[in-house]
Tab-separated table of C-alpha atoms (C1' of nucleotides) in Angstrom:
chain	number	residue	atom	x	y	z
A	1110	UNK	CA	7.578	73.250	31.983
A	1111	UNK	CA	9.843	70.877	30.151
A	1112	UNK	CA	8.018	67.718	29.320
A	1113	UNK	CA	9.508	65.850	26.391
A	1114	UNK	CA	12.902	67.392	25.949
A	1115	UNK	CA	16.165	66.721	27.671
A	1116	UNK	CA	15.732	62.981	27.510
A	1117	UNK	CA	17.991	60.496	25.813
A	1118	UNK	CA	16.616	58.318	23.090
A	1119	UNK	CA	16.137	55.542	25.581
A	1120	UNK	CA	14.006	57.476	28.022
A	1121	UNK	CA	12.078	59.031	25.180
A	1122	UNK	CA	11.159	55.584	23.901
A	1123	UNK	CA	10.228	54.447	27.378
A	1124	UNK	CA	7.929	57.390	27.825
A	1125	UNK	CA	6.432	56.713	24.417
A	1126	UNK	CA	5.595	53.109	25.146
A	1127	UNK	CA	4.225	54.038	28.542
A	1128	UNK	CA	1.851	56.629	27.158
A	1129	UNK	CA	0.992	54.363	24.238
A	1130	UNK	CA	0.065	51.631	26.687
A	1131	UNK	CA	-2.020	54.041	28.737
A	1132	UNK	CA	-3.790	55.312	25.659
A	1133	UNK	CA	-4.452	51.834	24.318
A	1134	UNK	CA	-5.715	50.654	27.676
A	1135	UNK	CA	-8.092	53.597	27.952
A	1136	UNK	CA	-9.544	53.348	24.474
A	1137	UNK	CA	-9.909	49.581	24.548
A	1138	UNK	CA	-11.578	49.573	27.959
A	1139	UNK	CA	-13.825	52.421	26.901
A	1140	UNK	CA	-14.977	50.278	23.994
A	1141	UNK	CA	-15.240	46.853	25.555
A	1142	UNK	CA	-15.308	47.372	29.306
A	1143	UNK	CA	-12.702	46.387	31.857
A	1144	UNK	CA	-13.548	42.713	31.762
A	1145	UNK	CA	-13.599	42.647	27.979
A	1146	UNK	CA	-9.972	43.637	27.612
A	1147	UNK	CA	-6.992	41.499	28.531
A	1148	UNK	CA	-3.479	42.668	29.164
A	1149	UNK	CA	-2.489	40.811	26.039
A	1150	UNK	CA	-4.957	42.899	24.023
A	1151	UNK	CA	-3.397	46.073	25.303
A	1152	UNK	CA	0.134	44.862	24.714
A	1153	UNK	CA	-0.647	43.716	21.188
A	1154	UNK	CA	-2.209	47.062	20.356
A	1155	UNK	CA	1.132	48.660	21.164
A	1156	UNK	CA	3.101	45.799	19.668
A	1157	UNK	CA	4.979	44.753	22.747
A	1158	UNK	CA	4.877	41.538	24.712
A	1159	UNK	CA	2.487	41.280	27.611
A	1160	UNK	CA	5.480	40.795	29.872
A	1161	UNK	CA	6.618	44.251	28.856
A	1162	UNK	CA	3.257	45.635	29.899
A	1163	UNK	CA	3.950	44.382	33.394
A	1164	UNK	CA	7.343	46.033	33.325
A	1165	UNK	CA	5.496	49.328	33.094
A	1166	UNK	CA	2.413	48.717	35.229
A	1167	UNK	CA	1.874	46.334	38.098
A	1168	UNK	CA	-1.653	45.575	36.988
A	1169	UNK	CA	-4.142	46.225	34.240
A	1170	UNK	CA	-5.955	48.770	36.378
A	1171	UNK	CA	-2.827	50.771	37.004
A	1172	UNK	CA	-2.527	51.547	33.315
A	1173	UNK	CA	-5.898	53.288	33.517
A	1174	UNK	CA	-5.429	55.304	36.660
A	1175	UNK	CA	-3.014	57.909	35.415
A	1176	UNK	CA	-0.045	59.752	36.834
A	1177	UNK	CA	-0.780	59.464	40.521
A	1178	UNK	CA	2.383	59.370	42.601
A	1179	UNK	CA	4.410	60.749	39.720
A	1180	UNK	CA	3.226	64.244	40.493
A	1181	UNK	CA	3.307	63.907	44.268
A	1182	UNK	CA	6.654	65.617	44.590
A	1183	UNK	CA	5.627	68.449	42.333
A	1184	UNK	CA	2.405	68.970	44.256
A	1185	UNK	CA	4.279	69.160	47.516
A	1186	UNK	CA	6.674	71.708	46.063
A	1187	UNK	CA	3.707	73.906	45.281
A	1188	UNK	CA	2.653	73.619	48.881
A	1189	UNK	CA	6.102	74.371	50.217
A	1190	UNK	CA	6.702	77.436	48.095
A	1191	UNK	CA	3.577	79.216	49.292
A	1192	UNK	CA	4.106	81.874	51.991
A	1193	UNK	CA	3.751	80.498	55.475
A	1194	UNK	CA	0.883	82.806	56.317
A	1195	UNK	CA	-1.405	81.256	53.715
A	1196	UNK	CA	-3.876	79.094	55.616
A	1197	UNK	CA	-3.658	75.373	55.043
A	1198	UNK	CA	-6.980	74.975	53.285
A	1199	UNK	CA	-6.231	77.906	51.027
A	1200	UNK	CA	-2.865	76.387	50.196
A	1201	UNK	CA	-4.517	73.110	49.356
A	1202	UNK	CA	-6.974	74.930	47.132
A	1203	UNK	CA	-4.177	76.621	45.213
A	1204	UNK	CA	-2.365	73.337	44.852
A	1205	UNK	CA	-5.537	71.748	43.547
A	1206	UNK	CA	-5.968	74.506	41.009
A	1207	UNK	CA	-2.536	73.769	39.637
A	1208	UNK	CA	-3.452	70.132	39.360
A	1209	UNK	CA	-6.709	71.136	37.699
A	1210	UNK	CA	-4.722	72.941	35.041
A	1211	UNK	CA	-2.700	69.820	34.408
A	1212	UNK	CA	-5.916	67.938	33.900
A	1213	UNK	CA	-7.283	70.575	31.576
A	1214	UNK	CA	-4.096	70.377	29.526
A	1215	UNK	CA	-4.883	66.736	28.823
A	1216	UNK	CA	-8.555	67.355	28.514
A	1217	UNK	CA	-9.534	64.582	26.117
A	1218	UNK	CA	-7.493	61.934	27.854
A	1219	UNK	CA	-8.903	62.828	31.235
A	1220	UNK	CA	-12.477	62.952	30.009
A	1221	UNK	CA	-11.996	59.525	28.510
A	1222	UNK	CA	-10.422	58.298	31.719
A	1223	UNK	CA	-13.261	59.622	33.808
A	1224	UNK	CA	-15.792	58.010	31.511
A	1225	UNK	CA	-13.957	54.728	31.968
A	1226	UNK	CA	-14.086	55.190	35.727
A	1227	UNK	CA	-17.814	55.807	35.629
A	1228	UNK	CA	-18.465	52.810	33.441
A	1229	UNK	CA	-16.304	50.544	35.602
A	1230	UNK	CA	-17.124	51.434	39.193
A	1231	UNK	CA	-14.599	49.002	40.581
A	1232	UNK	CA	-12.017	51.575	39.530
A	1233	UNK	CA	-13.625	54.445	41.421
A	1234	UNK	CA	-11.998	53.700	44.778
A	1235	UNK	CA	-8.724	54.549	43.101
A	1236	UNK	CA	-9.701	57.836	41.518
A	1237	UNK	CA	-8.043	60.518	43.679
A	1238	UNK	CA	-7.963	58.368	46.631
A	1239	UNK	CA	-6.692	57.899	50.123
A	1240	UNK	CA	-3.971	55.544	51.166
A	1241	UNK	CA	-1.689	56.490	48.318
A	1242	UNK	CA	1.859	57.704	48.400
A	1243	UNK	CA	0.540	61.016	47.136
A	1244	UNK	CA	-1.734	61.445	50.118
A	1245	UNK	CA	1.041	60.593	52.514
A	1246	UNK	CA	3.323	63.168	50.957
A	1247	UNK	CA	0.724	65.910	50.999
A	1248	UNK	CA	-0.219	65.103	54.572
A	1249	UNK	CA	3.398	65.423	55.605
A	1250	UNK	CA	3.702	68.766	53.833
A	1251	UNK	CA	0.525	70.001	55.493
A	1252	UNK	CA	1.806	68.944	58.882
A	1253	UNK	CA	5.031	70.837	58.306
A	1254	UNK	CA	3.114	73.905	57.208
A	1255	UNK	CA	0.808	73.786	60.216
A	1256	UNK	CA	3.664	73.041	62.577
A	1257	UNK	CA	2.109	69.828	63.807
A	1258	UNK	CA	3.629	66.481	64.578
A	1259	UNK	CA	2.187	63.837	62.295
A	1260	UNK	CA	-0.265	61.555	64.004
A	1261	UNK	CA	-1.050	63.742	66.985
A	1262	UNK	CA	-3.995	65.941	66.120
A	1263	UNK	CA	-5.356	64.360	62.988
A	1264	UNK	CA	-5.666	67.787	61.408
A	1265	UNK	CA	-3.213	67.257	58.541
A	1266	UNK	CA	-4.779	63.934	57.677
A	1267	UNK	CA	-8.276	65.352	57.688
A	1268	UNK	CA	-7.436	68.499	55.757
A	1269	UNK	CA	-5.663	66.452	53.125
A	1270	UNK	CA	-8.417	63.888	52.843
A	1271	UNK	CA	-11.054	66.611	52.612
A	1272	UNK	CA	-9.082	68.390	49.917
A	1273	UNK	CA	-8.801	65.211	47.916
A	1274	UNK	CA	-12.512	64.669	48.313
A	1275	UNK	CA	-13.145	68.182	47.031
A	1276	UNK	CA	-10.935	67.581	44.039
A	1277	UNK	CA	-12.549	64.244	43.332
A	1278	UNK	CA	-16.048	65.684	43.447
A	1279	UNK	CA	-14.985	68.496	41.154
A	1280	UNK	CA	-13.559	66.012	38.664
A	1281	UNK	CA	-16.687	63.923	38.642
A	1282	UNK	CA	-18.934	66.933	38.194
A	1283	UNK	CA	-16.658	68.144	35.435
A	1284	UNK	CA	-16.889	64.826	33.665
A	1285	UNK	CA	-20.646	64.595	34.163
A	1286	UNK	CA	-20.988	68.012	32.544
A	1287	UNK	CA	-19.004	66.810	29.552
A	1288	UNK	CA	-15.982	68.879	30.469
A	1289	UNK	CA	-17.943	72.018	29.685
A	1290	UNK	CA	-17.299	74.080	32.836
A	1291	UNK	CA	-13.859	75.134	33.941
A	1292	UNK	CA	-12.523	72.468	36.251
A	1293	UNK	CA	-10.752	75.118	38.295
A	1294	UNK	CA	-14.077	76.802	38.993
A	1295	UNK	CA	-15.595	73.576	40.255
A	1296	UNK	CA	-12.564	73.086	42.449
A	1297	UNK	CA	-13.017	76.557	43.874
A	1298	UNK	CA	-16.675	75.895	44.547
A	1299	UNK	CA	-15.925	72.726	46.438
A	1300	UNK	CA	-13.214	74.357	48.528
A	1301	UNK	CA	-15.506	77.272	49.265
A	1302	UNK	CA	-18.068	74.864	50.674
A	1303	UNK	CA	-15.375	73.188	52.732
A	1304	UNK	CA	-14.084	76.486	54.072
A	1305	UNK	CA	-17.609	77.502	55.015
A	1306	UNK	CA	-18.005	74.342	57.084
A	1307	UNK	CA	-20.359	72.601	54.669
A	1308	UNK	CA	-23.473	74.513	55.744
A	1309	UNK	CA	-26.804	73.464	54.356
A	1310	UNK	CA	-27.094	75.098	50.954
B	994	UNK	CA	-30.762	44.845	67.849
B	995	UNK	CA	-31.445	41.344	66.612
B	996	UNK	CA	-28.355	39.930	65.059
B	997	UNK	CA	-28.172	36.178	65.172
B	998	UNK	CA	-31.741	35.153	65.873
B	999	UNK	CA	-34.636	34.607	63.534
B	1000	UNK	CA	-32.575	32.675	61.053
B	1001	UNK	CA	-33.088	29.147	59.868
B	1002	UNK	CA	-30.373	26.633	60.355
B	1003	UNK	CA	-29.250	27.173	56.792
B	1004	UNK	CA	-28.738	30.908	57.046
B	1005	UNK	CA	-27.139	30.509	60.411
B	1006	UNK	CA	-24.562	28.191	58.922
B	1007	UNK	CA	-23.957	30.517	56.036
B	1008	UNK	CA	-23.341	33.376	58.386
B	1009	UNK	CA	-21.021	31.172	60.397
B	1010	UNK	CA	-18.862	30.216	57.442
B	1011	UNK	CA	-18.779	33.806	56.258
B	1012	UNK	CA	-17.563	35.135	59.571
B	1013	UNK	CA	-15.199	32.198	59.941
B	1014	UNK	CA	-13.704	33.013	56.543
B	1015	UNK	CA	-13.351	36.661	57.472
B	1016	UNK	CA	-11.704	35.818	60.746
B	1017	UNK	CA	-9.333	33.315	59.178
B	1018	UNK	CA	-8.416	35.751	56.427
B	1019	UNK	CA	-7.687	38.492	58.935
B	1020	UNK	CA	-5.582	36.420	61.285
B	1021	UNK	CA	-3.630	34.711	58.524
B	1022	UNK	CA	-2.891	37.954	56.699
B	1023	UNK	CA	-1.938	39.611	59.965
B	1024	UNK	CA	0.613	36.851	60.476
B	1025	UNK	CA	1.997	36.375	56.997
B	1026	UNK	CA	1.025	39.447	54.998
B	1027	UNK	CA	-1.356	39.703	52.096
B	1028	UNK	CA	0.997	38.109	49.598
B	1029	UNK	CA	1.888	35.305	51.984
B	1030	UNK	CA	-1.630	33.957	52.199
B	1031	UNK	CA	-3.494	32.236	49.396
B	1032	UNK	CA	-7.209	31.785	49.108
B	1033	UNK	CA	-6.605	28.095	49.521
B	1034	UNK	CA	-4.915	28.746	52.867
B	1035	UNK	CA	-7.953	30.641	54.070
B	1036	UNK	CA	-10.386	28.051	52.805
B	1037	UNK	CA	-8.452	25.204	54.363
B	1038	UNK	CA	-8.365	26.991	57.706
B	1039	UNK	CA	-12.158	26.945	57.670
B	1040	UNK	CA	-12.313	23.511	56.099
B	1041	UNK	CA	-14.149	24.431	52.947
B	1042	UNK	CA	-13.061	24.274	49.345
B	1043	UNK	CA	-11.476	27.322	47.792
B	1044	UNK	CA	-14.354	27.362	45.357
B	1045	UNK	CA	-16.651	27.931	48.292
B	1046	UNK	CA	-14.562	30.880	49.367
B	1047	UNK	CA	-15.363	32.528	46.056
B	1048	UNK	CA	-19.034	31.847	46.605
B	1049	UNK	CA	-18.806	34.191	49.579
B	1050	UNK	CA	-16.294	36.790	48.450
B	1051	UNK	CA	-15.379	37.938	44.961
B	1052	UNK	CA	-11.743	38.258	45.897
B	1053	UNK	CA	-9.256	37.652	48.657
B	1054	UNK	CA	-9.245	41.333	49.545
B	1055	UNK	CA	-12.986	41.460	49.954
B	1056	UNK	CA	-12.804	38.994	52.818
B	1057	UNK	CA	-10.669	41.499	54.706
B	1058	UNK	CA	-12.617	44.646	54.103
B	1059	UNK	CA	-15.576	44.036	56.299
B	1060	UNK	CA	-19.285	44.733	56.118
B	1061	UNK	CA	-19.305	47.674	53.759
B	1062	UNK	CA	-22.487	47.809	51.699
B	1063	UNK	CA	-24.216	45.462	54.097
B	1064	UNK	CA	-24.890	48.295	56.464
B	1065	UNK	CA	-25.608	50.919	53.816
B	1066	UNK	CA	-29.343	50.567	54.154
B	1067	UNK	CA	-29.186	50.791	57.917
B	1068	UNK	CA	-27.013	53.891	57.782
B	1069	UNK	CA	-29.434	55.580	55.453
B	1070	UNK	CA	-32.317	54.769	57.750
B	1071	UNK	CA	-30.488	56.598	60.502
B	1072	UNK	CA	-30.230	59.589	58.236
B	1073	UNK	CA	-33.865	59.471	57.218
B	1074	UNK	CA	-35.261	59.199	60.691
B	1075	UNK	CA	-33.548	62.346	61.927
B	1076	UNK	CA	-35.747	65.471	62.071
B	1077	UNK	CA	-35.589	67.521	58.914
B	1078	UNK	CA	-34.231	70.564	60.704
B	1079	UNK	CA	-31.019	68.838	61.699
B	1080	UNK	CA	-28.319	70.212	59.418
B	1081	UNK	CA	-26.773	67.796	56.967
B	1082	UNK	CA	-23.324	67.720	58.490
B	1083	UNK	CA	-24.758	67.212	61.945
B	1084	UNK	CA	-26.881	64.368	60.625
B	1085	UNK	CA	-23.820	62.779	59.074
B	1086	UNK	CA	-22.013	63.134	62.373
B	1087	UNK	CA	-24.776	61.364	64.249
B	1088	UNK	CA	-24.848	58.628	61.652
B	1089	UNK	CA	-21.107	58.216	61.972
B	1090	UNK	CA	-21.395	57.927	65.726
B	1091	UNK	CA	-23.786	55.039	65.303
B	1092	UNK	CA	-21.332	53.389	62.995
B	1093	UNK	CA	-18.570	54.073	65.487
B	1094	UNK	CA	-20.530	52.160	68.087
B	1095	UNK	CA	-20.821	49.211	65.740
B	1096	UNK	CA	-17.076	49.276	65.329
B	1097	UNK	CA	-16.534	49.483	69.077
B	1098	UNK	CA	-18.790	46.489	69.558
B	1099	UNK	CA	-16.384	44.436	67.478
B	1100	UNK	CA	-13.377	46.116	68.915
B	1101	UNK	CA	-10.811	43.360	68.567
B	1102	UNK	CA	-11.811	42.401	65.074
B	1103	UNK	CA	-11.680	45.987	63.877
B	1104	UNK	CA	-8.336	46.688	65.510
B	1105	UNK	CA	-6.962	43.631	63.803
B	1106	UNK	CA	-8.486	44.691	60.508
B	1107	UNK	CA	-7.022	48.162	60.779
B	1108	UNK	CA	-3.638	46.724	61.589
B	1109	UNK	CA	-3.892	44.600	58.474
B	1110	UNK	CA	-4.791	47.666	56.449
B	1111	UNK	CA	-1.778	49.532	57.760
B	1112	UNK	CA	0.557	46.661	57.068
B	1113	UNK	CA	-0.812	46.173	53.571
B	1114	UNK	CA	-1.251	49.645	52.122
B	1115	UNK	CA	-2.696	48.327	48.885
B	1116	UNK	CA	-5.851	47.736	50.915
B	1117	UNK	CA	-6.086	51.310	52.187
B	1118	UNK	CA	-7.909	52.710	49.167
B	1119	UNK	CA	-10.787	50.479	50.180
B	1120	UNK	CA	-11.014	51.408	53.838
B	1121	UNK	CA	-14.081	53.651	54.116
B	1122	UNK	CA	-13.865	54.708	50.623
B	1123	UNK	CA	-15.506	56.525	47.779
B	1124	UNK	CA	-17.113	54.941	44.794
B	1125	UNK	CA	-18.890	52.316	46.810
B	1126	UNK	CA	-22.528	51.441	46.898
B	1127	UNK	CA	-22.533	52.773	50.434
B	1128	UNK	CA	-21.390	56.193	49.351
B	1129	UNK	CA	-23.940	56.338	46.582
B	1130	UNK	CA	-26.737	55.506	49.007
B	1131	UNK	CA	-25.653	58.069	51.574
B	1132	UNK	CA	-25.243	60.717	48.913
B	1133	UNK	CA	-28.777	60.069	47.731
B	1134	UNK	CA	-30.102	60.336	51.271
B	1135	UNK	CA	-28.218	63.578	51.811
B	1136	UNK	CA	-29.610	64.992	48.598
B	1137	UNK	CA	-33.127	64.124	49.683
B	1138	UNK	CA	-32.542	65.704	53.057
B	1139	UNK	CA	-31.094	68.878	51.553
B	1140	UNK	CA	-33.799	69.019	48.901
B	1141	UNK	CA	-31.314	68.954	46.063
B	1142	UNK	CA	-31.350	67.160	42.754
B	1143	UNK	CA	-28.459	64.746	42.547
B	1144	UNK	CA	-25.680	65.920	40.312
B	1145	UNK	CA	-26.571	69.593	40.211
B	1146	UNK	CA	-24.774	71.353	43.021
B	1147	UNK	CA	-22.223	68.792	44.122
B	1148	UNK	CA	-23.088	69.509	47.732
B	1149	UNK	CA	-24.395	66.044	48.629
B	1150	UNK	CA	-21.402	64.395	47.033
B	1151	UNK	CA	-18.960	66.646	48.827
B	1152	UNK	CA	-20.643	66.447	52.215
B	1153	UNK	CA	-20.747	62.670	51.989
B	1154	UNK	CA	-17.165	62.369	50.843
B	1155	UNK	CA	-15.996	64.720	53.578
B	1156	UNK	CA	-17.916	62.764	56.196
B	1157	UNK	CA	-16.355	59.535	55.046
B	1158	UNK	CA	-12.957	61.166	55.170
B	1159	UNK	CA	-13.654	62.275	58.731
B	1160	UNK	CA	-14.680	58.789	59.710
B	1161	UNK	CA	-11.677	57.256	58.031
B	1162	UNK	CA	-9.270	59.603	59.772
B	1163	UNK	CA	-10.925	58.863	63.078
B	1164	UNK	CA	-10.563	55.141	62.522
B	1165	UNK	CA	-6.910	55.409	61.640
B	1166	UNK	CA	-6.157	57.585	64.642
B	1167	UNK	CA	-8.093	55.176	66.813
B	1168	UNK	CA	-6.063	52.266	65.516
B	1169	UNK	CA	-2.785	54.143	65.804
B	1170	UNK	CA	-3.621	54.836	69.453
B	1171	UNK	CA	-4.185	51.151	70.053
B	1172	UNK	CA	-7.932	51.569	70.376
B	1173	UNK	CA	-7.403	53.462	73.601
B	1174	UNK	CA	-9.544	56.553	72.992
B	1175	UNK	CA	-13.255	56.430	72.350
B	1176	UNK	CA	-13.749	56.185	68.625
B	1177	UNK	CA	-16.891	58.291	68.921
B	1178	UNK	CA	-14.855	61.124	70.433
B	1179	UNK	CA	-12.396	61.071	67.564
B	1180	UNK	CA	-15.304	61.133	65.159
B	1181	UNK	CA	-16.728	64.168	66.940
B	1182	UNK	CA	-13.374	65.893	66.791
B	1183	UNK	CA	-13.062	65.372	63.078
B	1184	UNK	CA	-16.586	66.580	62.393
B	1185	UNK	CA	-15.997	69.617	64.557
B	1186	UNK	CA	-13.017	70.540	62.435
B	1187	UNK	CA	-15.079	70.059	59.311
B	1188	UNK	CA	-17.931	72.167	60.629
B	1189	UNK	CA	-15.494	74.918	61.538
B	1190	UNK	CA	-14.215	75.000	57.971
B	1191	UNK	CA	-10.877	73.336	58.696
B	1192	UNK	CA	-9.217	76.449	60.102
B	1193	UNK	CA	-5.532	76.318	60.903
B	1194	UNK	CA	-5.245	74.782	64.360
C	1023	DG	C1'	34.351	49.906	18.492
C	1024	DT	C1'	33.548	47.756	22.385
C	1025	DA	C1'	31.964	46.813	26.942
C	1026	DA	C1'	28.589	47.930	30.339
C	1027	DA	C1'	23.942	49.081	31.363
C	1028	DA	C1'	19.218	48.877	30.484
C	1029	DC	C1'	15.198	47.148	28.062
C	1030	DT	C1'	12.458	43.398	25.834
C	1031	DT	C1'	11.223	38.864	25.227
C	1032	DT	C1'	10.419	34.001	26.060
C	1033	DC	C1'	9.308	30.587	29.190
C	1034	DA	C1'	7.745	28.256	33.255
C	1035	DG	C1'	4.688	28.359	36.866
C	1036	DG	C1'	1.799	29.749	40.787
C	1037	DA	C1'	-2.418	32.267	41.965
C	1038	DT	C1'	-6.824	34.373	41.000
C	1039	DC	C1'	-11.425	33.901	39.556
C	1040	DT	C1'	-15.438	32.077	36.648
C	1041	DG	C1'	-18.732	28.824	34.546
C	1042	DC	C1'	-20.634	24.347	34.682
C	1043	DA	C1'	-22.134	20.013	36.127
C	1044	DA	C1'	-22.303	16.754	39.861
C	1045	DT	C1'	-23.044	15.978	44.654
C	1046	DA	C1'	-24.654	16.809	49.255
C	1047	DT	C1'	-27.491	19.212	52.484
C	1048	DT	C1'	-31.512	21.661	54.122
C	1049	DT	C1'	-36.220	22.767	53.847
C	1050	DC	C1'	-40.905	21.938	53.473
C	1051	DA	C1'	-45.139	19.829	52.181
C	1052	DG	C1'	-47.758	15.822	52.468
D	1422	DC	C1'	-41.315	10.071	58.179
D	1423	DT	C1'	-40.519	10.624	53.341
D	1424	DG	C1'	-39.770	12.426	49.020
D	1425	DA	C1'	-39.304	16.284	46.152
D	1426	DA	C1'	-37.721	21.192	45.638
D	1427	DA	C1'	-34.470	24.547	46.840
D	1428	DT	C1'	-30.060	25.718	47.960
D	1429	DA	C1'	-24.947	25.020	49.145
D	1430	DT	C1'	-20.753	22.795	48.377
D	1431	DT	C1'	-17.474	20.737	45.550
D	1432	DG	C1'	-14.425	19.315	41.677
D	1433	DC	C1'	-12.886	20.474	37.345
D	1434	DA	C1'	-11.568	22.897	33.170
D	1435	DG	C1'	-9.849	26.928	31.669
D	1436	DA	C1'	-8.864	31.866	30.919
D	1437	DT	C1'	-6.395	35.479	32.893
D	1438	DC	C1'	-3.264	37.682	35.996
D	1439	DC	C1'	1.272	38.397	37.571
D	1440	DT	C1'	6.242	37.152	38.783
D	1441	DG	C1'	11.015	35.384	38.551
D	1442	DA	C1'	14.842	34.007	35.817
D	1443	DA	C1'	17.525	33.609	31.796
D	1444	DA	C1'	18.524	34.796	27.189
D	1445	DG	C1'	18.558	38.146	23.568
D	1446	DT	C1'	18.503	42.966	21.881
D	1447	DT	C1'	19.184	47.896	21.960
D	1448	DT	C1'	21.210	52.036	23.869
D	1449	DT	C1'	24.749	54.388	26.127
D	1450	DA	C1'	29.312	55.801	27.294
D	1451	DC	C1'	34.018	55.501	27.183
DNA sequence: GTAAAACTTTCAGGATCTGCAATATTTCAG
DNA sequence: CTGAAATATTGCAGATCCTGAAAGTTTTAC
């Protein structure tokens, strides 16, 4: 994929400051804890004003959380482009594997991020969580794929939420194991348990 | 159950102010939106200082979220007291039904709360969410029941997260339907889909 | 080269949230 | 009933969070 090319100088600089702010936020909070770092600290580390920080992120926490909605559209595309005869849960698994590869590509950053989440539990509710724009988008795509009106059966909402839970558990296990196993394998494991109806192991 | 008895005057008053603060927060935010209500507004409505508000809740949002960890212990008891041969997912379903009854018993308050959540999506990530003390406790109970070391297989984490997702979806459907259906039925539906492995409908 | 568009900064200010010390209330023992 | 001990409430100072508006700076595009 194209990632850093095809951008004017302006957008390149914007992307740079954004990632610099994210990186600074992560490393500082990893060192001193969420409460031990102020927005001004983060901004100074990147040599911008704290007002500029808030031009990029609506809150200190948001600088730690990562892409989120940015990739929502891309995720949905993955769902859409799968053949219609692929079952919903299988489609969600494949989508999650793609996302897992993205995570693996930024291995160190994600491991650091997950460590920060573990050390600051108040962040956990926002890990791969419900109620986001991302979830809404995926739910809509699932509904389309299953041929269901949104808000009638609850199936798209549940399938999506369960898939996100599977992905979240895989991420946490991955982090707990020091990033040693393949994240994609852990994702597969979780989806296999889901598809089997979560029988007693 | 005993709920309001067996408390000294002091604790009774504390409980009163707490519930009064919750109620005021909910009604005010339902009227004016999250951003349109300050902590001082809420405190004044109950005739206490805003400092006192923060003695009860760590943040404005927390006054809206409801019991949460309060009932964690009780939920786990429900899990523990079920016979050991009840499968995990079935046990989680039964536990969720108990919780559903609690919600039904405070029907109006919960419908209002859910409306507030819908109207202020930034609250949604904290609805029945992961990363809480409650989830940790349930996960531990599930692990005990399944005879699994925590953090080895990921099964307890996933089963718990999926159950919470099922409950959350049921709540949202219940709210969207104006509280008309039986919440317990929606919970059963969601768990049935989970137990079946989320097949295409 | 210049004008428009977009980004950063400064500044003012309201709101959130936390210690701390003072005050008021409740409890409980005598 | 009364006086201490325990506990809750309050006011206050202060750090931090976050936002709008206006001014200044850089980038873009013609």
